[in-house]
CSV table of C-alpha atoms and ligand atoms in Angstrom, one decimal:
chain,number,residue,atom,x,y,z
A,1,UNK,CA,25.3,58.3,31.4
A,2,UNK,CA,23.5,57.5,28.1
A,3,UNK,CA,25.8,57.7,25.1
A,4,UNK,CA,24.2,59.3,22.1
A,5,UNK,CA,25.0,57.3,19.0
A,6,UNK,CA,24.7,58.7,15.4
A,7,UNK,CA,22.9,56.0,13.3
A,8,UNK,CA,24.4,57.1,9.9
A,9,UNK,CA,27.9,57.8,8.7
A,10,UNK,CA,29.3,60.1,6.0
A,11,UNK,CA,28.9,58.7,2.5
A,12,UNK,CA,26.1,56.2,3.7
A,13,UNK,CA,23.5,55.8,1.1
A,14,UNK,CA,19.9,55.2,2.3
A,15,UNK,CA,16.3,55.7,1.3
A,16,UNK,CA,14.0,57.9,3.6
A,17,UNK,CA,10.7,59.7,3.7
A,18,UNK,CA,10.9,63.5,4.1
A,19,UNK,CA,8.8,64.5,7.0
A,20,UNK,CA,9.1,68.4,7.2
A,21,UNK,CA,10.5,71.5,5.8
A,22,UNK,CA,12.9,73.7,7.8
A,23,UNK,CA,12.5,77.5,7.8
A,24,UNK,CA,15.4,77.6,5.4
A,25,UNK,CA,13.6,75.4,2.8
A,26,UNK,CA,15.4,72.0,3.4
A,27,UNK,CA,13.5,68.8,3.7
A,28,UNK,CA,13.7,67.0,7.1
A,29,UNK,CA,14.2,63.3,7.5
A,30,UNK,CA,14.5,61.0,10.6
A,31,UNK,CA,16.8,58.0,10.8
A,32,UNK,CA,16.1,56.2,14.2
A,33,UNK,CA,15.3,59.6,15.7
A,34,UNK,CA,18.3,61.3,14.2
A,35,UNK,CA,17.4,64.3,11.9
A,36,UNK,CA,18.8,64.7,8.5
A,37,UNK,CA,18.6,67.8,6.6
A,38,UNK,CA,18.2,67.1,2.8
A,39,UNK,CA,18.0,70.3,0.4
A,40,UNK,CA,15.7,70.3,-2.7
A,41,UNK,CA,13.3,67.7,-1.1
A,42,UNK,CA,9.8,68.1,0.0
A,43,UNK,CA,7.5,66.7,2.7
A,44,UNK,CA,6.1,63.2,1.7
A,45,UNK,CA,8.7,62.5,-0.8
A,46,UNK,CA,10.5,59.1,-0.8
A,47,UNK,CA,14.0,59.8,-1.8
A,48,UNK,CA,17.6,58.1,-2.0
A,49,UNK,CA,20.1,60.2,-0.2
A,50,UNK,CA,23.9,60.3,0.5
A,51,UNK,CA,25.0,61.6,3.9
A,52,UNK,CA,27.5,64.3,3.4
A,53,UNK,CA,28.2,65.5,7.0
A,54,UNK,CA,27.2,64.2,10.7
A,55,UNK,CA,27.2,66.4,13.7
A,56,UNK,CA,26.1,65.0,17.1
A,57,UNK,CA,22.5,66.1,17.0
A,58,UNK,CA,21.8,66.3,13.3
A,59,UNK,CA,23.4,65.8,9.8
A,60,UNK,CA,23.3,66.8,6.4
A,61,UNK,CA,22.5,64.7,3.1
A,62,UNK,CA,22.4,65.3,-0.6
A,63,UNK,CA,19.5,64.2,-2.8
A,64,UNK,CA,20.4,61.3,-5.1
A,65,UNK,CA,17.0,60.4,-6.7
A,66,UNK,CA,13.3,61.1,-5.9
A,67,UNK,CA,11.6,57.7,-5.9
A,68,UNK,CA,8.1,59.2,-5.0
A,69,UNK,CA,7.5,62.8,-5.7
A,70,UNK,CA,5.4,65.2,-3.7
A,71,UNK,CA,2.1,66.5,-5.6
A,72,UNK,CA,3.3,69.9,-4.6
A,73,UNK,CA,6.6,69.8,-6.4
A,74,UNK,CA,7.1,72.5,-9.1
A,75,UNK,CA,9.5,72.9,-11.9
A,76,UNK,CA,11.8,75.9,-10.8
A,77,UNK,CA,11.1,78.5,-13.4
A,78,UNK,CA,14.7,80.2,-13.0
A,79,UNK,CA,17.3,78.2,-15.0
A,80,UNK,CA,20.1,79.3,-12.4
A,81,UNK,CA,17.8,78.4,-9.3
A,82,UNK,CA,20.1,75.5,-8.0
A,83,UNK,CA,23.3,77.5,-8.2
A,84,UNK,CA,22.1,80.9,-7.0
A,85,UNK,CA,20.9,80.3,-3.4
A,86,UNK,CA,18.6,83.7,-3.6
A,87,UNK,CA,15.5,81.7,-3.7
A,88,UNK,CA,15.1,78.4,-1.5
A,89,UNK,CA,11.8,76.9,-2.4
A,90,UNK,CA,11.1,77.6,-6.2
A,91,UNK,CA,10.7,73.7,-6.3
A,92,UNK,CA,7.5,74.0,-4.2
A,93,UNK,CA,4.2,75.1,-5.9
A,94,UNK,CA,3.3,78.7,-4.9
A,95,UNK,CA,0.0,77.6,-3.2
A,96,UNK,CA,1.9,75.0,-1.2
A,97,UNK,CA,4.5,77.6,-0.2
A,98,UNK,CA,1.9,79.8,1.3
A,99,UNK,CA,0.4,76.9,3.3
A,100,UNK,CA,4.0,75.8,4.5
A,101,UNK,CA,4.7,79.4,5.8
A,102,UNK,CA,1.3,79.3,7.8
A,103,UNK,CA,2.2,76.0,9.1
A,104,UNK,CA,5.8,77.2,10.1
A,105,UNK,CA,4.4,80.1,12.0
A,106,UNK,CA,1.8,78.1,13.9
A,107,UNK,CA,4.2,75.3,14.8
A,108,UNK,CA,6.9,77.8,16.2
A,109,UNK,CA,4.2,79.8,18.2
A,110,UNK,CA,3.3,76.3,19.7
A,111,UNK,CA,6.8,75.1,20.3
A,112,UNK,CA,8.5,78.2,21.4
A,113,UNK,CA,5.7,80.3,22.7
A,114,UNK,CA,3.5,77.6,24.2
A,115,UNK,CA,0.6,79.3,22.2
A,116,UNK,CA,-1.5,76.4,21.5
A,117,UNK,CA,-4.9,78.0,20.7
A,118,UNK,CA,-3.9,81.3,18.8
A,119,UNK,CA,-5.5,81.7,15.3
A,120,UNK,CA,-3.0,82.0,12.5
A,121,UNK,CA,-4.7,82.9,9.3
A,122,UNK,CA,-3.8,81.5,5.9
A,123,UNK,CA,-0.8,83.4,4.5
A,124,UNK,CA,-1.6,86.4,2.3
A,125,UNK,CA,0.3,85.8,-1.0
A,126,UNK,CA,0.8,87.5,-4.1
A,127,UNK,CA,-1.4,87.0,-7.3
A,128,UNK,CA,1.6,87.0,-9.4
A,129,UNK,CA,4.6,85.9,-7.4
A,130,UNK,CA,7.3,86.8,-10.0
A,131,UNK,CA,9.3,89.9,-10.8
A,132,UNK,CA,8.2,91.6,-7.5
A,133,UNK,CA,11.6,93.2,-6.4
A,134,UNK,CA,12.2,96.7,-6.9
A,135,UNK,CA,16.0,96.7,-6.2
A,136,UNK,CA,19.0,94.9,-7.5
A,137,UNK,CA,22.4,95.0,-6.3
A,138,UNK,CA,24.9,92.8,-8.1
A,139,UNK,CA,28.5,92.3,-7.8
A,140,UNK,CA,30.7,92.9,-11.0
A,141,UNK,CA,33.7,90.8,-12.0
A,142,UNK,CA,35.4,89.6,-15.3
A,143,UNK,CA,35.5,86.4,-17.4
A,144,UNK,CA,37.4,86.0,-20.5
A,145,UNK,CA,38.4,89.7,-20.6
A,146,UNK,CA,34.7,90.7,-20.4
A,147,UNK,CA,32.8,92.5,-17.6
A,148,UNK,CA,30.2,90.1,-16.2
A,149,UNK,CA,27.7,90.8,-13.3
A,150,UNK,CA,25.4,88.5,-11.5
A,151,UNK,CA,25.5,86.7,-8.2
A,152,UNK,CA,28.0,84.7,-6.1
A,153,UNK,CA,28.0,81.1,-6.5
A,154,UNK,CA,26.7,79.3,-3.2
A,155,UNK,CA,29.4,79.3,-0.6
A,156,UNK,CA,32.0,81.1,-2.8
A,157,UNK,CA,33.0,84.5,-4.2
A,158,UNK,CA,32.9,83.3,-7.7
A,159,UNK,CA,30.6,85.5,-9.6
A,160,UNK,CA,28.2,83.9,-12.1
A,161,UNK,CA,27.0,86.1,-14.9
A,162,UNK,CA,23.3,86.5,-14.8
A,163,UNK,CA,21.0,88.0,-17.6
A,164,UNK,CA,17.9,87.9,-15.7
A,165,UNK,CA,16.4,87.1,-12.2
A,166,UNK,CA,12.8,86.1,-12.3
A,167,UNK,CA,11.9,87.8,-9.0
A,168,UNK,CA,13.4,91.0,-10.1
A,169,UNK,CA,11.6,93.6,-11.9
A,170,UNK,CA,12.4,93.2,-15.7
A,171,UNK,CA,13.8,96.9,-15.9
A,172,UNK,CA,16.4,96.2,-13.2
A,173,UNK,CA,17.6,93.2,-15.2
A,174,UNK,CA,17.7,95.5,-18.3
A,175,UNK,CA,19.9,98.1,-16.1
A,176,UNK,CA,22.4,95.5,-15.1
A,177,UNK,CA,22.7,94.4,-18.9
A,178,UNK,CA,23.0,97.9,-20.1
A,179,UNK,CA,25.7,98.8,-17.5
A,180,UNK,CA,27.6,95.7,-18.5
A,181,UNK,CA,27.7,96.5,-22.2
A,182,UNK,CA,28.8,100.0,-21.4
A,183,UNK,CA,31.6,98.9,-19.3
A,184,UNK,CA,32.7,96.4,-22.0
A,185,UNK,CA,32.3,99.2,-24.6
A,186,UNK,CA,34.5,101.8,-22.8
A,187,UNK,CA,36.9,99.4,-21.1
A,188,UNK,CA,35.9,100.0,-17.5
A,189,UNK,CA,37.6,97.4,-15.5
A,190,UNK,CA,35.8,95.2,-13.0
A,191,UNK,CA,37.0,95.4,-9.3
A,192,UNK,CA,39.2,92.6,-8.4
A,193,UNK,CA,38.8,91.9,-4.8
A,194,UNK,CA,41.8,89.7,-4.4
A,195,UNK,CA,44.2,92.1,-5.8
A,196,UNK,CA,42.1,95.2,-4.9
A,197,UNK,CA,42.4,96.7,-8.3
A,198,UNK,CA,40.0,97.8,-11.1
A,199,UNK,CA,36.9,100.2,-11.0
A,200,UNK,CA,33.4,98.9,-10.9
A,201,UNK,CA,32.6,96.9,-7.7
A,202,UNK,CA,28.5,96.9,-7.7
A,203,UNK,CA,25.6,97.9,-10.0
A,204,UNK,CA,22.5,99.0,-8.0
A,205,UNK,CA,19.3,99.5,-9.8
A,206,UNK,CA,16.3,100.8,-8.0
A,207,UNK,CA,12.8,101.4,-9.5
A,208,UNK,CA,9.7,103.2,-8.2
A,209,UNK,CA,7.1,100.7,-9.3
A,210,UNK,CA,4.1,103.4,-9.0
A,211,UNK,CA,6.1,106.4,-10.2
A,212,UNK,CA,8.1,104.5,-12.8
A,213,UNK,CA,11.4,106.4,-11.8
A,214,UNK,CA,14.4,104.7,-12.0
A,215,UNK,CA,17.9,105.1,-10.3
A,216,UNK,CA,21.2,103.6,-11.5
A,217,UNK,CA,24.1,103.4,-8.9
A,218,UNK,CA,27.6,102.5,-9.9
A,219,UNK,CA,29.8,101.5,-6.9
A,220,UNK,CA,33.4,102.1,-7.7
A,221,UNK,CA,36.8,101.5,-6.0
A,222,UNK,CA,37.9,105.3,-6.4
A,223,UNK,CA,36.6,108.6,-7.5
A,224,UNK,CA,37.7,108.1,-11.0
A,225,UNK,CA,35.2,106.7,-13.5
A,226,UNK,CA,36.8,106.9,-17.0
A,227,UNK,CA,34.5,108.1,-19.9
A,228,UNK,CA,32.0,109.4,-17.3
A,229,UNK,CA,30.4,111.5,-19.9
A,230,UNK,CA,29.7,108.9,-22.4
A,231,UNK,CA,28.6,106.4,-19.7
A,232,UNK,CA,25.9,109.0,-18.5
A,233,UNK,CA,24.8,109.7,-22.1
A,234,UNK,CA,24.4,105.9,-22.9
A,235,UNK,CA,22.5,105.2,-19.8
A,236,UNK,CA,20.1,108.0,-20.5
A,237,UNK,CA,19.7,107.0,-24.1
A,238,UNK,CA,19.0,103.2,-23.3
A,239,UNK,CA,17.1,103.7,-20.1
A,240,UNK,CA,14.7,106.5,-20.9
A,241,UNK,CA,13.0,106.8,-17.6
A,242,UNK,CA,16.1,107.1,-15.6
A,243,UNK,CA,15.8,110.1,-13.1
A,244,UNK,CA,19.1,109.6,-11.2
A,245,UNK,CA,22.6,108.3,-11.9
A,246,UNK,CA,24.8,108.2,-8.9
A,247,UNK,CA,28.4,107.1,-8.2
A,248,UNK,CA,29.2,105.7,-4.9
A,249,UNK,CA,32.8,105.2,-3.8
A,250,UNK,CA,33.9,102.5,-1.7
A,251,UNK,CA,37.7,102.1,-1.4
A,252,UNK,CA,37.7,99.7,1.4
A,253,UNK,CA,38.6,95.9,1.1
A,254,UNK,CA,35.3,94.8,2.4
A,255,UNK,CA,32.3,92.8,1.5
A,256,UNK,CA,30.0,95.7,2.5
A,257,UNK,CA,28.5,97.1,-0.7
A,258,UNK,CA,28.3,100.9,-0.1
A,259,UNK,CA,31.2,103.3,0.8
A,260,UNK,CA,30.5,106.5,2.6
A,261,UNK,CA,30.8,109.0,-0.2
A,262,UNK,CA,28.0,109.3,-2.9
A,263,UNK,CA,27.9,111.7,-5.7
A,264,UNK,CA,25.2,112.5,-8.2
A,265,UNK,CA,26.6,112.0,-11.6
A,266,UNK,CA,23.3,113.2,-13.3
A,267,UNK,CA,19.8,114.0,-12.4
A,268,UNK,CA,18.1,113.8,-9.0
A,269,UNK,CA,19.5,112.6,-5.7
A,270,UNK,CA,16.3,110.8,-5.0
A,271,UNK,CA,13.7,108.8,-7.0
A,272,UNK,CA,10.0,108.4,-5.5
A,273,UNK,CA,7.6,105.7,-5.0
A,274,UNK,CA,4.3,105.2,-3.2
A,275,UNK,CA,3.1,102.6,-0.8
A,276,UNK,CA,-0.7,103.3,-0.7
A,277,UNK,CA,-1.3,107.0,-0.6
A,278,UNK,CA,2.2,107.7,0.9
A,279,UNK,CA,4.9,109.0,-1.1
A,280,UNK,CA,8.6,108.0,-0.3
A,281,UNK,CA,11.8,109.7,-1.4
A,282,UNK,CA,14.6,106.9,-1.9
A,283,UNK,CA,18.2,107.8,-2.2
A,284,UNK,CA,21.0,105.3,-3.2
A,285,UNK,CA,21.5,104.1,0.3
A,286,UNK,CA,18.0,104.7,1.8
A,287,UNK,CA,16.2,101.5,3.2
A,288,UNK,CA,13.0,101.0,1.4
A,289,UNK,CA,11.0,97.8,1.3
A,290,UNK,CA,11.8,95.7,-1.7
A,291,UNK,CA,8.3,94.5,-2.3
A,292,UNK,CA,5.9,97.5,-2.0
A,293,UNK,CA,2.9,95.7,-3.1
A,294,UNK,CA,3.0,93.1,-0.2
A,295,UNK,CA,4.4,95.9,2.2
A,296,UNK,CA,1.0,97.6,1.7
A,297,UNK,CA,-0.8,94.4,2.6
A,298,UNK,CA,1.3,93.9,5.7
A,299,UNK,CA,0.9,97.4,6.8
A,300,UNK,CA,-2.8,97.5,6.0
A,301,UNK,CA,-3.2,94.4,8.4
A,302,UNK,CA,-1.0,96.2,11.1
A,303,UNK,CA,-3.5,99.2,10.8
A,304,UNK,CA,-6.4,97.2,10.9
A,305,UNK,CA,-5.0,95.2,14.0
A,306,UNK,CA,-4.3,98.7,15.6
A,307,UNK,CA,-7.9,99.4,15.3
A,308,UNK,CA,-7.4,103.3,15.6
A,309,UNK,CA,-10.3,105.9,15.8
A,310,UNK,CA,-8.1,109.1,15.4
A,311,UNK,CA,-7.9,109.6,19.3
A,312,UNK,CA,-5.0,107.4,20.1
A,313,UNK,CA,-1.5,108.0,20.9
A,314,UNK,CA,0.8,105.5,19.1
A,315,UNK,CA,4.3,104.4,19.6
A,316,UNK,CA,6.1,102.8,16.6
A,317,UNK,CA,9.3,101.1,17.9
A,318,UNK,CA,12.0,100.2,15.4
A,319,UNK,CA,10.3,102.4,13.1
A,320,UNK,CA,13.1,102.5,10.2
A,321,UNK,CA,12.2,105.2,7.6
A,322,UNK,CA,8.8,105.6,9.4
A,323,UNK,CA,6.7,103.7,6.9
A,324,UNK,CA,4.5,102.1,9.6
A,325,UNK,CA,4.5,105.6,11.4
A,326,UNK,CA,3.3,107.3,8.5
A,327,UNK,CA,0.5,104.8,7.8
A,328,UNK,CA,-0.6,104.9,11.5
A,329,UNK,CA,-0.5,108.7,11.5
A,330,UNK,CA,-3.4,109.0,9.0
A,331,UNK,CA,-5.7,107.5,11.8
A,332,UNK,CA,-4.1,108.4,15.0
A,333,UNK,CA,-3.9,111.6,17.2
A,334,UNK,CA,-0.2,111.4,17.4
A,335,UNK,CA,2.5,108.8,16.6
A,336,UNK,CA,6.0,108.6,18.1
A,337,UNK,CA,8.7,106.7,16.0
A,338,UNK,CA,12.0,105.5,17.3
A,339,UNK,CA,14.8,104.1,15.3
A,340,UNK,CA,18.6,103.4,15.9
A,341,UNK,CA,19.9,104.5,12.5
A,342,UNK,CA,20.2,108.4,12.3
A,343,UNK,CA,19.9,108.2,8.4
A,344,UNK,CA,16.7,106.2,8.5
A,345,UNK,CA,15.3,108.9,10.9
A,346,UNK,CA,16.3,111.6,8.5
A,347,UNK,CA,14.4,109.8,5.8
A,348,UNK,CA,11.3,109.4,8.1
A,349,UNK,CA,11.3,113.2,8.7
A,350,UNK,CA,11.6,113.9,5.1
A,351,UNK,CA,9.0,111.5,4.3
A,352,UNK,CA,6.7,113.0,6.8
A,353,UNK,CA,7.2,116.5,5.3
A,354,UNK,CA,6.8,115.2,1.7
A,355,UNK,CA,3.3,114.0,2.7
A,356,UNK,CA,2.5,117.0,5.0
A,357,UNK,CA,2.1,114.9,7.9
A,358,UNK,CA,2.6,116.6,11.0
A,359,UNK,CA,1.2,114.5,14.0
A,360,UNK,CA,4.5,112.4,14.1
A,361,UNK,CA,7.6,112.8,16.2
A,362,UNK,CA,10.7,110.7,15.4
A,363,UNK,CA,13.6,110.2,17.7
A,364,UNK,CA,17.0,108.6,17.2
A,365,UNK,CA,18.1,106.0,19.8
A,366,UNK,CA,17.6,102.5,21.1
A,367,UNK,CA,14.0,101.8,21.4
A,368,UNK,CA,14.5,100.0,24.8
A,369,UNK,CA,16.3,103.2,26.3
A,370,UNK,CA,13.9,105.8,24.6
A,371,UNK,CA,10.7,104.2,25.5
A,372,UNK,CA,11.3,104.3,29.2
A,373,UNK,CA,12.3,107.9,28.8
A,374,UNK,CA,9.0,108.9,27.0
A,375,UNK,CA,7.2,107.0,29.7
A,376,UNK,CA,9.0,109.1,32.3
A,377,UNK,CA,8.0,112.1,30.6
A,378,UNK,CA,4.3,111.3,30.9
A,379,UNK,CA,3.8,109.8,27.3
A,380,UNK,CA,1.2,107.1,27.5
A,381,UNK,CA,0.5,104.9,24.4
A,382,UNK,CA,-2.9,103.4,23.5
A,383,UNK,CA,-1.2,101.3,21.0
A,384,UNK,CA,2.3,100.2,20.5
A,385,UNK,CA,3.6,98.9,17.3
A,386,UNK,CA,7.0,97.0,17.2
A,387,UNK,CA,8.7,95.9,13.9
A,388,UNK,CA,12.0,94.7,15.3
A,389,UNK,CA,14.9,93.1,13.5
A,390,UNK,CA,15.3,89.2,13.4
A,391,UNK,CA,16.6,89.1,16.9
A,392,UNK,CA,13.2,90.5,18.2
A,393,UNK,CA,12.5,92.8,20.9
A,394,UNK,CA,14.9,93.8,23.8
A,395,UNK,CA,13.8,92.5,27.2
A,396,UNK,CA,13.8,96.0,28.4
A,397,UNK,CA,11.4,97.1,25.8
A,398,UNK,CA,9.0,94.3,26.6
A,399,UNK,CA,9.2,95.5,30.2
A,400,UNK,CA,8.3,99.1,29.2
A,401,UNK,CA,5.3,97.9,27.2
A,402,UNK,CA,4.2,95.9,30.3
A,403,UNK,CA,4.5,99.0,32.4
A,404,UNK,CA,2.9,101.3,29.9
A,405,UNK,CA,-0.1,99.0,29.4
A,406,UNK,CA,-1.3,100.0,26.0
A,407,UNK,CA,-4.7,98.5,25.1
A,408,UNK,CA,-3.1,96.8,22.0
A,409,UNK,CA,0.1,95.8,20.7
A,410,UNK,CA,0.7,95.1,17.0
A,411,UNK,CA,3.9,93.0,16.4
A,412,UNK,CA,5.3,92.9,12.8
A,413,UNK,CA,7.8,90.1,12.7
A,414,UNK,CA,10.4,88.7,10.1
A,415,UNK,CA,11.2,85.9,12.4
A,416,UNK,CA,8.5,83.6,13.9
A,417,UNK,CA,10.9,82.1,16.7
A,418,UNK,CA,11.6,85.6,18.3
A,419,UNK,CA,8.0,86.5,17.7
A,420,UNK,CA,6.9,83.4,19.7
A,421,UNK,CA,9.5,84.2,22.5
A,422,UNK,CA,8.2,87.8,22.9
A,423,UNK,CA,4.6,86.8,22.7
A,424,UNK,CA,5.3,84.5,25.7
A,425,UNK,CA,6.5,87.3,27.6
A,426,UNK,CA,3.7,89.6,26.8
A,427,UNK,CA,1.1,86.8,27.5
A,428,UNK,CA,2.8,86.1,30.9
A,429,UNK,CA,2.5,90.0,31.7
A,430,UNK,CA,-1.3,90.2,31.2
A,431,UNK,CA,-1.7,90.2,27.5
A,432,UNK,CA,-3.6,87.7,25.1
A,433,UNK,CA,-2.5,87.0,21.6
A,434,UNK,CA,-5.7,87.4,19.4
A,435,UNK,CA,-4.5,86.6,15.9
A,436,UNK,CA,-1.5,86.2,13.8
A,437,UNK,CA,-1.5,87.0,9.9
A,438,UNK,CA,1.3,85.6,8.0
A,439,UNK,CA,2.2,87.8,4.8
A,440,UNK,CA,4.4,86.6,2.0
A,441,UNK,CA,6.8,89.5,1.4
A,442,UNK,CA,9.4,87.3,-0.4
A,443,UNK,CA,7.7,84.6,-2.7
A,444,UNK,CA,10.1,81.7,-3.6
A,445,UNK,CA,12.3,82.4,-0.5
A,446,UNK,CA,11.7,80.8,2.9
A,447,UNK,CA,11.3,84.0,4.7
A,448,UNK,CA,8.0,84.6,6.4
A,449,UNK,CA,6.7,87.8,7.8
A,450,UNK,CA,3.7,88.0,10.1
A,451,UNK,CA,1.7,90.6,12.0
A,452,UNK,CA,0.1,89.6,15.3
A,453,UNK,CA,-2.6,91.5,17.3
A,454,UNK,CA,-2.1,91.3,21.1
A,455,UNK,CA,-4.5,92.8,23.5
A,456,UNK,CA,-4.9,93.5,27.3
A,457,UNK,CA,-6.6,90.6,29.0
A,458,UNK,CA,-9.5,92.8,30.0
A,459,UNK,CA,-9.7,94.0,26.4
A,460,UNK,CA,-9.8,90.6,25.1
A,461,UNK,CA,-13.5,90.5,24.3
A,462,UNK,CA,-13.4,93.5,22.1
A,463,UNK,CA,-12.4,93.8,18.5
B,1,SAM,C1,12.5,95.3,10.4
B,1,SAM,S1,13.2,96.8,10.5
B,1,SAM,C2,11.9,98.0,10.6
B,1,SAM,C3,11.5,98.6,9.3
B,1,SAM,C4,10.5,99.8,9.5
B,1,SAM,N1,9.3,99.4,9.9
B,1,SAM,C5,10.4,100.6,8.1
B,1,SAM,O1,9.4,100.5,7.5
B,1,SAM,O2,11.3,101.2,7.7
B,1,SAM,C6,13.9,97.1,12.0
B,1,SAM,C7,14.4,98.3,12.3
B,1,SAM,O3,15.0,98.3,13.7
B,1,SAM,C8,16.1,99.1,13.9
B,1,SAM,N2,16.7,98.7,15.0
B,1,SAM,C9,17.6,97.7,15.5
B,1,SAM,N3,17.9,97.7,16.7
B,1,SAM,C10,17.1,98.7,17.3
B,1,SAM,C11,17.1,99.3,18.6
B,1,SAM,N4,17.7,98.7,19.5
B,1,SAM,N5,16.2,100.4,18.7
B,1,SAM,C12,15.7,100.9,17.8
B,1,SAM,N6,15.8,100.5,16.4
B,1,SAM,C13,16.5,99.4,16.2
B,1,SAM,C14,16.8,98.8,12.5
B,1,SAM,O4,17.7,99.7,12.3
B,1,SAM,C15,15.7,98.6,11.5
B,1,SAM,O5,15.5,99.9,11.0
């Protein structure tokens, strides 16, 4: 039997050329066919590295010095980029990020899905790829007797104080600073996760970018919040557009941010925002897309790929709060949405009502169980839209699609690898993938979202 040998050892220093970028944003080098992952490097760069860990099939190395720099290397704008870990590819110019995401989707579709000829369009990016996030949630700690808030240092639970995050809306940064100052002024102690003592665990800030409404959530260990009245007055005075101040109580020893109990301290339970013409009510714990501008780009593309005339019955599987369903409902005869989280379906129904949209039905349950049940009830979809979590579609759900035989399937994916795996199943079942459009929902991170149009073989000649 052939023995696999690892050609490098821990602490070896060597010079390599970076050949590729992983989907997590690390450079890839090969030494005698052995793969080394080197963070903070870019394809084409000649670099000196030090090996820090070797496994059987691959290893990790640290960058020592760049000998020849990539023309696409950019100076990260964020001063804490290397400590934070929230962004992975700020050191790559934005144009090159978009090209790299397109290549990543194309490569994975070929490698995992065997889809050699499918058209993968250039990634749709943002004109201004900074300050795009509408929600911040930061842990609170103490340093030198003062309350701090920021992010966990990479691979640790040590909180690094942060004044601003350049992918975050400025106003959310402002809210975090204001709450820190108020906590220090009124002696509110930060939660200490080791001793399970103290009060303030997290601050969550949410902003409706179109409506300009703001929500401040204080996550505390217990019900008690000393100086509540002063805290409310100070937040109102310093954040004039605040519409909602909420306390969430999380008494558990856990990394999960929210507890089960949420109380409005002042103002409304919800703030509102729009994606396109559709209005959404957002509560402290509601899911809502963090980059609504690019969500509109993604869902417009999904709508274009659904190619609706107003006569179609559409199923939106994994529908969440019904964002895509409500988009589709404007152009379809009827939309059925299914989602596993009951609170999300409650939000979906509320949002349908808020917008006066009546041609939608939402069901709570596993899409792979509800869809065969709908099928048995005689419901036939002309178009099926799926937007599954990272693990992709359940096999049973793909089988139901193949039995229902919709004319078109629109697949919205946050993981090109599972997209490729599922497209292969659909292609083997008589469908053709016509086109795939990557959309950059999270600039400077390695995430890539795509939407694919898949049509029945006999429909493949049509739009
Ligand atoms: C990528 S999100 C889709 C978001 C949605 N398009 C929206 O705009 O809110 C995936 C959703 O699938 C849901 N989900 C996960 N497994 C599911 C299953 N087996 N059946 C139905 N929904 C599921 C998750 O709760 C999550 O809301």
